PDB file of N, CA and C in Angstrom:
ATOM      1  N   MET A 343      11.509-105.414 -58.683  1.00  0.00           N
ATOM      2  CA  MET A 343      11.035-106.424 -59.608  1.00  0.00           C
ATOM      3  C   MET A 343      12.151-107.450 -59.789  1.00  0.00           C
ATOM      4  N   PRO A 344      11.882-108.730 -59.593  1.00  0.00           N
ATOM      5  CA  PRO A 344      12.919-109.737 -59.748  1.00  0.00           C
ATOM      6  C   PRO A 344      13.284-109.930 -61.216  1.00  0.00           C
ATOM      7  N   ASN A 345      14.499-110.344 -61.416  1.00  0.00           N
ATOM      8  CA  ASN A 345      14.997-110.615 -62.752  1.00  0.00           C
ATOM      9  C   ASN A 345      14.388-111.924 -63.235  1.00  0.00           C
ATOM     10  N   SER A 346      13.523-111.870 -64.239  1.00  0.00           N
ATOM     11  CA  SER A 346      12.785-113.052 -64.675  1.00  0.00           C
ATOM     12  C   SER A 346      13.647-114.039 -65.442  1.00  0.00           C
ATOM     13  N   THR A 347      14.779-113.622 -66.015  1.00  0.00           N
ATOM     14  CA  THR A 347      15.628-114.536 -66.771  1.00  0.00           C
ATOM     15  C   THR A 347      16.600-115.288 -65.883  1.00  0.00           C
ATOM     16  N   ARG A 348      16.734-114.895 -64.640  1.00  0.00           N
ATOM     17  CA  ARG A 348      17.695-115.531 -63.736  1.00  0.00           C
ATOM     18  C   ARG A 348      17.348-116.987 -63.465  1.00  0.00           C
ATOM     19  N   GLY A 349      16.080-117.314 -63.408  1.00  0.00           N
ATOM     20  CA  GLY A 349      15.662-118.663 -63.072  1.00  0.00           C
ATOM     21  C   GLY A 349      15.836-119.670 -64.193  1.00  0.00           C
ATOM     22  N   THR A 350      16.198-119.249 -65.396  1.00  0.00           N
ATOM     23  CA  THR A 350      16.291-120.188 -66.506  1.00  0.00           C
ATOM     24  C   THR A 350      17.654-120.845 -66.621  1.00  0.00           C
ATOM     25  N   SER A 351      18.678-120.338 -65.973  1.00  0.00           N
ATOM     26  CA  SER A 351      20.009-120.911 -66.155  1.00  0.00           C
ATOM     27  C   SER A 351      20.136-122.344 -65.664  1.00  0.00           C
ATOM     28  N   PRO A 352      19.508-122.747 -64.562  1.00  0.00           N
ATOM     29  CA  PRO A 352      19.638-124.156 -64.181  1.00  0.00           C
ATOM     30  C   PRO A 352      18.987-125.106 -65.174  1.00  0.00           C
ATOM     31  N   SER A 353      17.946-124.678 -65.890  1.00  0.00           N
ATOM     32  CA  SER A 353      17.289-125.577 -66.829  1.00  0.00           C
ATOM     33  C   SER A 353      17.935-125.562 -68.209  1.00  0.00           C
ATOM     34  N   VAL A 354      18.737-124.577 -68.519  1.00  0.00           N
ATOM     35  CA  VAL A 354      19.370-124.496 -69.831  1.00  0.00           C
ATOM     36  C   VAL A 354      20.616-125.381 -69.894  1.00  0.00           C
ATOM     37  N   ARG A 355      21.347-125.503 -68.808  1.00  0.00           N
ATOM     38  CA  ARG A 355      22.580-126.275 -68.810  1.00  0.00           C
ATOM     39  C   ARG A 355      22.358-127.746 -69.162  1.00  0.00           C
ATOM     40  N   PRO A 356      21.360-128.433 -68.607  1.00  0.00           N
ATOM     41  CA  PRO A 356      21.151-129.831 -69.008  1.00  0.00           C
ATOM     42  C   PRO A 356      20.787-129.988 -70.479  1.00  0.00           C
ATOM     43  N   ILE A 357      20.102-129.011 -71.040  1.00  0.00           N
ATOM     44  CA  ILE A 357      19.782-129.072 -72.470  1.00  0.00           C
ATOM     45  C   ILE A 357      21.068-128.968 -73.288  1.00  0.00           C
ATOM     46  N   GLY A 358      21.973-128.098 -72.868  1.00  0.00           N
ATOM     47  CA  GLY A 358      23.266-127.993 -73.548  1.00  0.00           C
ATOM     48  C   GLY A 358      24.073-129.271 -73.423  1.00  0.00           C
ATOM     49  N   ASN A 359      24.062-129.869 -72.233  1.00  0.00           N
ATOM     50  CA  ASN A 359      24.766-131.141 -72.046  1.00  0.00           C
ATOM     51  C   ASN A 359      24.179-132.235 -72.932  1.00  0.00           C
ATOM     52  N   THR A 360      22.857-132.277 -73.031  1.00  0.00           N
ATOM     53  CA  THR A 360      22.193-133.276 -73.859  1.00  0.00           C
ATOM     54  C   THR A 360      22.524-133.074 -75.333  1.00  0.00           C
ATOM     55  N   ALA A 361      22.574-131.839 -75.781  1.00  0.00           N
ATOM     56  CA  ALA A 361      22.921-131.564 -77.175  1.00  0.00           C
ATOM     57  C   ALA A 361      24.354-131.992 -77.480  1.00  0.00           C
ATOM     58  N   LEU A 362      25.271-131.735 -76.542  1.00  0.00           N
ATOM     59  CA  LEU A 362      26.656-132.168 -76.744  1.00  0.00           C
ATOM     60  C   LEU A 362      26.759-133.688 -76.748  1.00  0.00           C
ATOM     61  N   LEU A 363      26.032-134.349 -75.876  1.00  0.00           N
ATOM     62  CA  LEU A 363      26.027-135.805 -75.834  1.00  0.00           C
ATOM     63  C   LEU A 363      25.448-136.380 -77.129  1.00  0.00           C
ATOM     64  N   ALA A 364      24.371-135.794 -77.610  1.00  0.00           N
ATOM     65  CA  ALA A 364      23.759-136.249 -78.854  1.00  0.00           C
ATOM     66  C   ALA A 364      24.721-136.069 -80.034  1.00  0.00           C
ATOM     67  N   ALA A 365      25.462-134.976 -80.050  1.00  0.00           N
ATOM     68  CA  ALA A 365      26.449-134.762 -81.117  1.00  0.00           C
ATOM     69  C   ALA A 365      27.519-135.852 -81.069  1.00  0.00           C
ATOM     70  N   GLY A 366      27.965-136.199 -79.881  1.00  0.00           N
ATOM     71  CA  GLY A 366      28.952-137.270 -79.747  1.00  0.00           C
ATOM     72  C   GLY A 366      28.415-138.613 -80.180  1.00  0.00           C
ATOM     73  N   VAL A 367      27.163-138.897 -79.835  1.00  0.00           N
ATOM     74  CA  VAL A 367      26.553-140.172 -80.230  1.00  0.00           C
ATOM     75  C   VAL A 367      26.388-140.245 -81.741  1.00  0.00           C
ATOM     76  N   VAL A 368      25.912-139.173 -82.356  1.00  0.00           N
ATOM     77  CA  VAL A 368      25.746-139.146 -83.816  1.00  0.00           C
ATOM     78  C   VAL A 368      27.090-139.374 -84.507  1.00  0.00           C
ATOM     79  N   THR A 369      28.129-138.714 -84.023  1.00  0.00           N
ATOM     80  CA  THR A 369      29.457-138.871 -84.614  1.00  0.00           C
ATOM     81  C   THR A 369      29.990-140.282 -84.408  1.00  0.00           C
ATOM     82  N   ALA A 370      29.817-140.837 -83.211  1.00  0.00           N
ATOM     83  CA  ALA A 370      30.303-142.195 -82.934  1.00  0.00           C
ATOM     84  C   ALA A 370      29.589-143.226 -83.799  1.00  0.00           C
ATOM     85  N   ILE A 371      28.281-143.080 -83.961  1.00  0.00           N
ATOM     86  CA  ILE A 371      27.535-144.017 -84.807  1.00  0.00           C
ATOM     87  C   ILE A 371      27.985-143.897 -86.256  1.00  0.00           C
ATOM     88  N   GLN A 372      28.176-142.676 -86.709  1.00  0.00           N
ATOM     89  CA  GLN A 372      28.588-142.472 -88.104  1.00  0.00           C
ATOM     90  C   GLN A 372      29.984-143.040 -88.350  1.00  0.00           C
ATOM     91  N   LEU A 373      30.871-142.867 -87.378  1.00  0.00           N
ATOM     92  CA  LEU A 373      32.225-143.381 -87.547  1.00  0.00           C
ATOM     93  C   LEU A 373      32.288-144.898 -87.413  1.00  0.00           C
ATOM     94  N   SER A 374      31.369-145.499 -86.668  1.00  0.00           N
ATOM     95  CA  SER A 374      31.416-146.947 -86.456  1.00  0.00           C
ATOM     96  C   SER A 374      30.813-147.743 -87.604  1.00  0.00           C
ATOM     97  N   THR A 375      30.003-147.121 -88.427  1.00  0.00           N
ATOM     98  CA  THR A 375      29.418-147.839 -89.560  1.00  0.00           C
ATOM     99  C   THR A 375      30.411-147.873 -90.716  1.00  0.00           C
ATOM    100  N   ASP A 376      30.258-148.881 -91.563  1.00  0.00           N
ATOM    101  CA  ASP A 376      31.169-149.038 -92.697  1.00  0.00           C
ATOM    102  C   ASP A 376      30.633-148.385 -93.968  1.00  0.00           C
ATOM    103  N   SER A 377      29.569-147.605 -93.832  1.00  0.00           N
ATOM    104  CA  SER A 377      29.006-146.937 -94.999  1.00  0.00           C
ATOM    105  C   SER A 377      29.898-145.769 -95.424  1.00  0.00           C
ATOM    106  N   PRO A 378      29.788-145.381 -96.679  1.00  0.00           N
ATOM    107  CA  PRO A 378      30.579-144.228 -97.122  1.00  0.00           C
ATOM    108  C   PRO A 378      30.193-142.967 -96.349  1.00  0.00           C
ATOM    109  N   ALA A 379      31.145-142.092 -96.200  1.00  0.00           N
ATOM    110  CA  ALA A 379      30.934-140.880 -95.400  1.00  0.00           C
ATOM    111  C   ALA A 379      29.882-139.995 -96.055  1.00  0.00           C
ATOM    112  N   ALA A 380      28.851-139.692 -95.302  1.00  0.00           N
ATOM    113  CA  ALA A 380      27.805-138.777 -95.744  1.00  0.00           C
ATOM    114  C   ALA A 380      27.927-137.506 -94.903  1.00  0.00           C
ATOM    115  N   ALA A 381      27.689-136.387 -95.515  1.00  0.00           N
ATOM    116  CA  ALA A 381      27.865-135.117 -94.819  1.00  0.00           C
ATOM    117  C   ALA A 381      26.710-134.802 -93.877  1.00  0.00           C
ATOM    118  N   GLY A 382      25.535-135.358 -94.132  1.00  0.00           N
ATOM    119  CA  GLY A 382      24.342-135.025 -93.354  1.00  0.00           C
ATOM    120  C   GLY A 382      24.489-135.239 -91.853  1.00  0.00           C
ATOM    121  N   PRO A 383      24.862-136.437 -91.394  1.00  0.00           N
ATOM    122  CA  PRO A 383      24.985-136.649 -89.955  1.00  0.00           C
ATOM    123  C   PRO A 383      26.061-135.774 -89.299  1.00  0.00           C
ATOM    124  N   TYR A 384      27.125-135.510 -90.020  1.00  0.00           N
ATOM    125  CA  TYR A 384      28.172-134.658 -89.460  1.00  0.00           C
ATOM    126  C   TYR A 384      27.713-133.209 -89.322  1.00  0.00           C
ATOM    127  N   VAL A 385      26.886-132.762 -90.244  1.00  0.00           N
ATOM    128  CA  VAL A 385      26.337-131.405 -90.154  1.00  0.00           C
ATOM    129  C   VAL A 385      25.400-131.307 -88.950  1.00  0.00           C
ATOM    130  N   VAL A 386      24.573-132.342 -88.764  1.00  0.00           N
ATOM    131  CA  VAL A 386      23.676-132.359 -87.601  1.00  0.00           C
ATOM    132  C   VAL A 386      24.497-132.371 -86.309  1.00  0.00           C
ATOM    133  N   ALA A 387      25.554-133.187 -86.272  1.00  0.00           N
ATOM    134  CA  ALA A 387      26.410-133.250 -85.085  1.00  0.00           C
ATOM    135  C   ALA A 387      27.077-131.897 -84.827  1.00  0.00           C
ATOM    136  N   LEU A 388      27.524-131.234 -85.873  1.00  0.00           N
ATOM    137  CA  LEU A 388      28.144-129.921 -85.716  1.00  0.00           C
ATOM    138  C   LEU A 388      27.142-128.901 -85.171  1.00  0.00           C
ATOM    139  N   LEU A 389      25.929-128.911 -85.700  1.00  0.00           N
ATOM    140  CA  LEU A 389      24.901-127.985 -85.215  1.00  0.00           C
ATOM    141  C   LEU A 389      24.549-128.269 -83.758  1.00  0.00           C
ATOM    142  N   LEU A 390      24.458-129.541 -83.386  1.00  0.00           N
ATOM    143  CA  LEU A 390      24.180-129.888 -81.995  1.00  0.00           C
ATOM    144  C   LEU A 390      25.319-129.446 -81.082  1.00  0.00           C
ATOM    145  N   CYS A 391      26.540-129.586 -81.563  1.00  0.00           N
ATOM    146  CA  CYS A 391      27.707-129.179 -80.776  1.00  0.00           C
ATOM    147  C   CYS A 391      27.711-127.660 -80.558  1.00  0.00           C
ATOM    148  N   VAL A 392      27.445-126.913 -81.591  1.00  0.00           N
ATOM    149  CA  VAL A 392      27.400-125.450 -81.477  1.00  0.00           C
ATOM    150  C   VAL A 392      26.255-125.023 -80.561  1.00  0.00           C
ATOM    151  N   LEU A 393      25.099-125.654 -80.723  1.00  0.00           N
ATOM    152  CA  LEU A 393      23.949-125.337 -79.878  1.00  0.00           C
ATOM    153  C   LEU A 393      24.242-125.654 -78.412  1.00  0.00           C
ATOM    154  N   GLY A 394      24.797-126.837 -78.148  1.00  0.00           N
ATOM    155  CA  GLY A 394      25.103-127.229 -76.771  1.00  0.00           C
ATOM    156  C   GLY A 394      26.133-126.325 -76.130  1.00  0.00           C
ATOM    157  N   THR A 395      27.167-125.975 -76.880  1.00  0.00           N
ATOM    158  CA  THR A 395      28.193-125.078 -76.350  1.00  0.00           C
ATOM    159  C   THR A 395      27.619-123.696 -76.067  1.00  0.00           C
ATOM    160  N   GLY A 396      26.796-123.201 -76.969  1.00  0.00           N
ATOM    161  CA  GLY A 396      26.175-121.895 -76.766  1.00  0.00           C
ATOM    162  C   GLY A 396      25.270-121.859 -75.544  1.00  0.00           C
ATOM    163  N   LEU A 397      24.497-122.926 -75.342  1.00  0.00           N
ATOM    164  CA  LEU A 397      23.614-122.971 -74.174  1.00  0.00           C
ATOM    165  C   LEU A 397      24.403-123.045 -72.877  1.00  0.00           C
ATOM    166  N   ARG A 398      25.506-123.785 -72.878  1.00  0.00           N
ATOM    167  CA  ARG A 398      26.330-123.873 -71.671  1.00  0.00           C
ATOM    168  C   ARG A 398      27.006-122.539 -71.376  1.00  0.00           C
ATOM    169  N   ILE A 399      27.460-121.829 -72.407  1.00  0.00           N
ATOM    170  CA  ILE A 399      28.076-120.512 -72.201  1.00  0.00           C
ATOM    171  C   ILE A 399      27.029-119.532 -71.666  1.00  0.00           C
ATOM    172  N   GLU A 400      25.830-119.561 -72.239  1.00  0.00           N
ATOM    173  CA  GLU A 400      24.767-118.676 -71.766  1.00  0.00           C
ATOM    174  C   GLU A 400      24.439-118.961 -70.296  1.00  0.00           C
ATOM    175  N   SER A 401      24.376-120.218 -69.941  1.00  0.00           N
ATOM    176  CA  SER A 401      24.088-120.595 -68.559  1.00  0.00           C
ATOM    177  C   SER A 401      25.181-120.104 -67.616  1.00  0.00           C
ATOM    178  N   ALA A 402      26.427-120.242 -68.034  1.00  0.00           N
ATOM    179  CA  ALA A 402      27.541-119.795 -67.199  1.00  0.00           C
ATOM    180  C   ALA A 402      27.535-118.275 -67.027  1.00  0.00           C
ATOM    181  N   ILE A 403      27.213-117.549 -68.080  1.00  0.00           N
ATOM    182  CA  ILE A 403      27.163-116.087 -67.991  1.00  0.00           C
ATOM    183  C   ILE A 403      26.036-115.654 -67.062  1.00  0.00           C
ATOM    184  N   ARG A 404      24.877-116.290 -67.180  1.00  0.00           N
ATOM    185  CA  ARG A 404      23.750-115.923 -66.326  1.00  0.00           C
ATOM    186  C   ARG A 404      24.010-116.256 -64.873  1.00  0.00           C
ATOM    187  N   GLU A 405      24.781-117.301 -64.606  1.00  0.00           N
ATOM    188  CA  GLU A 405      25.116-117.640 -63.225  1.00  0.00           C
ATOM    189  C   GLU A 405      26.061-116.621 -62.611  1.00  0.00           C
ATOM    190  N   ARG A 406      26.964-116.064 -63.394  1.00  0.00           N
ATOM    191  CA  ARG A 406      27.968-115.127 -62.875  1.00  0.00           C
ATOM    192  C   ARG A 406      27.423-113.733 -62.650  1.00  0.00           C
ATOM    193  N   VAL A 407      26.410-113.332 -63.399  1.00  0.00           N
ATOM    194  CA  VAL A 407      25.860-111.985 -63.284  1.00  0.00           C
ATOM    195  C   VAL A 407      25.117-111.881 -61.957  1.00  0.00           C
ATOM    196  N   PRO A 408      25.529-110.957 -61.078  1.00  0.00           N
ATOM    197  CA  PRO A 408      24.826-110.822 -59.805  1.00  0.00           C
ATOM    198  C   PRO A 408      23.467-110.178 -60.018  1.00  0.00           C
ATOM    199  N   GLU A 409      22.502-110.643 -59.285  1.00  0.00           N
ATOM    200  CA  GLU A 409      21.165-110.063 -59.367  1.00  0.00           C
ATOM    201  C   GLU A 409      21.145-108.792 -58.541  1.00  0.00           C
ATOM    202  N   THR A 410      20.846-107.672 -59.175  1.00  0.00           N
ATOM    203  CA  THR A 410      20.848-106.390 -58.475  1.00  0.00           C
ATOM    204  C   THR A 410      19.493-105.721 -58.603  1.00  0.00           C
ATOM    205  N   ASN A 411      19.232-104.854 -57.674  1.00  0.00           N
ATOM    206  CA  ASN A 411      18.034-104.042 -57.712  1.00  0.00           C
ATOM    207  C   ASN A 411      18.349-102.818 -58.566  1.00  0.00           C
ATOM    208  N   PRO A 412      17.644-102.591 -59.675  1.00  0.00           N
ATOM    209  CA  PRO A 412      17.984-101.470 -60.551  1.00  0.00           C
ATOM    210  C   PRO A 412      17.922-100.111 -59.865  1.00  0.00           C
ATOM    211  N   GLY A 413      17.096 -99.952 -58.833  1.00  0.00           N
ATOM    212  CA  GLY A 413      16.964 -98.666 -58.173  1.00  0.00           C
ATOM    213  C   GLY A 413      18.128 -98.352 -57.246  1.00  0.00           C
ATOM    214  N   THR A 414      18.681 -99.364 -56.569  1.00  0.00           N
ATOM    215  CA  THR A 414      19.715 -99.107 -55.569  1.00  0.00           C
ATOM    216  C   THR A 414      21.076 -99.678 -55.941  1.00  0.00           C
ATOM    217  N   GLU A 415      21.120-100.551 -56.956  1.00  0.00           N
ATOM    218  CA  GLU A 415      22.371-101.191 -57.382  1.00  0.00           C
ATOM    219  C   GLU A 415      23.038-101.979 -56.252  1.00  0.00           C
ATOM    220  N   THR A 416      22.227-102.586 -55.394  1.00  0.00           N
ATOM    221  CA  THR A 416      22.772-103.448 -54.341  1.00  0.00           C
ATOM    222  C   THR A 416      22.260-104.863 -54.565  1.00  0.00           C
ATOM    223  N   PRO A 417      23.038-105.862 -54.210  1.00  0.00           N
ATOM    224  CA  PRO A 417      22.610-107.242 -54.422  1.00  0.00           C
ATOM    225  C   PRO A 417      21.344-107.563 -53.627  1.00  0.00           C
ATOM    226  N   GLN A 418      20.502-108.365 -54.216  1.00  0.00           N
ATOM    227  CA  GLN A 418      19.290-108.816 -53.555  1.00  0.00           C
ATOM    228  C   GLN A 418      19.622-109.967 -52.621  1.00  0.00           C
ATOM    229  N   ASP A 419      19.032-109.987 -51.447  1.00  0.00           N
ATOM    230  CA  ASP A 419      19.208-111.082 -50.518  1.00  0.00           C
ATOM    231  C   ASP A 419      17.888-111.824 -50.415  1.00  0.00           C
ATOM    232  N   HIS A 420      17.846-113.033 -51.000  1.00  0.00           N
ATOM    233  CA  HIS A 420      16.609-113.802 -51.000  1.00  0.00           C
ATOM    234  C   HIS A 420      16.565-114.814 -49.858  1.00  0.00           C
ATOM    235  N   THR A 421      17.572-114.827 -49.013  1.00  0.00           N
ATOM    236  CA  THR A 421      17.592-115.799 -47.934  1.00  0.00           C
ATOM    237  C   THR A 421      16.856-115.316 -46.691  1.00  0.00           C
ATOM    238  N   SER A 422      16.760-114.012 -46.510  1.00  0.00           N
ATOM    239  CA  SER A 422      16.069-113.497 -45.314  1.00  0.00           C
ATOM    240  C   SER A 422      14.578-113.383 -45.578  1.00  0.00           C
ATOM    241  N   GLY A 423      13.810-113.517 -44.550  1.00  0.00           N
ATOM    242  CA  GLY A 423      12.356-113.512 -44.720  1.00  0.00           C
ATOM    243  C   GLY A 423      11.730-112.290 -44.313  1.00  0.00           C
TER     244      GLY A 423
END
């Protein structure tokens, strides 16, 4: 039985990158305005940063874990037909 979670790592990394980019944009906009400092946008930026970092770490861990067959504990070869 193939590992069903293995295929999600390529799609999770761009979401993490987007969350980190959004956190940077929110922070840059907040810092560039002359309005008094409000905590709301910084909290959103912090949450986006934590979410993006977590998704990138999860993607990296899933990429490193070798896909094995639970019955034989040998790596699967998907290149041969």
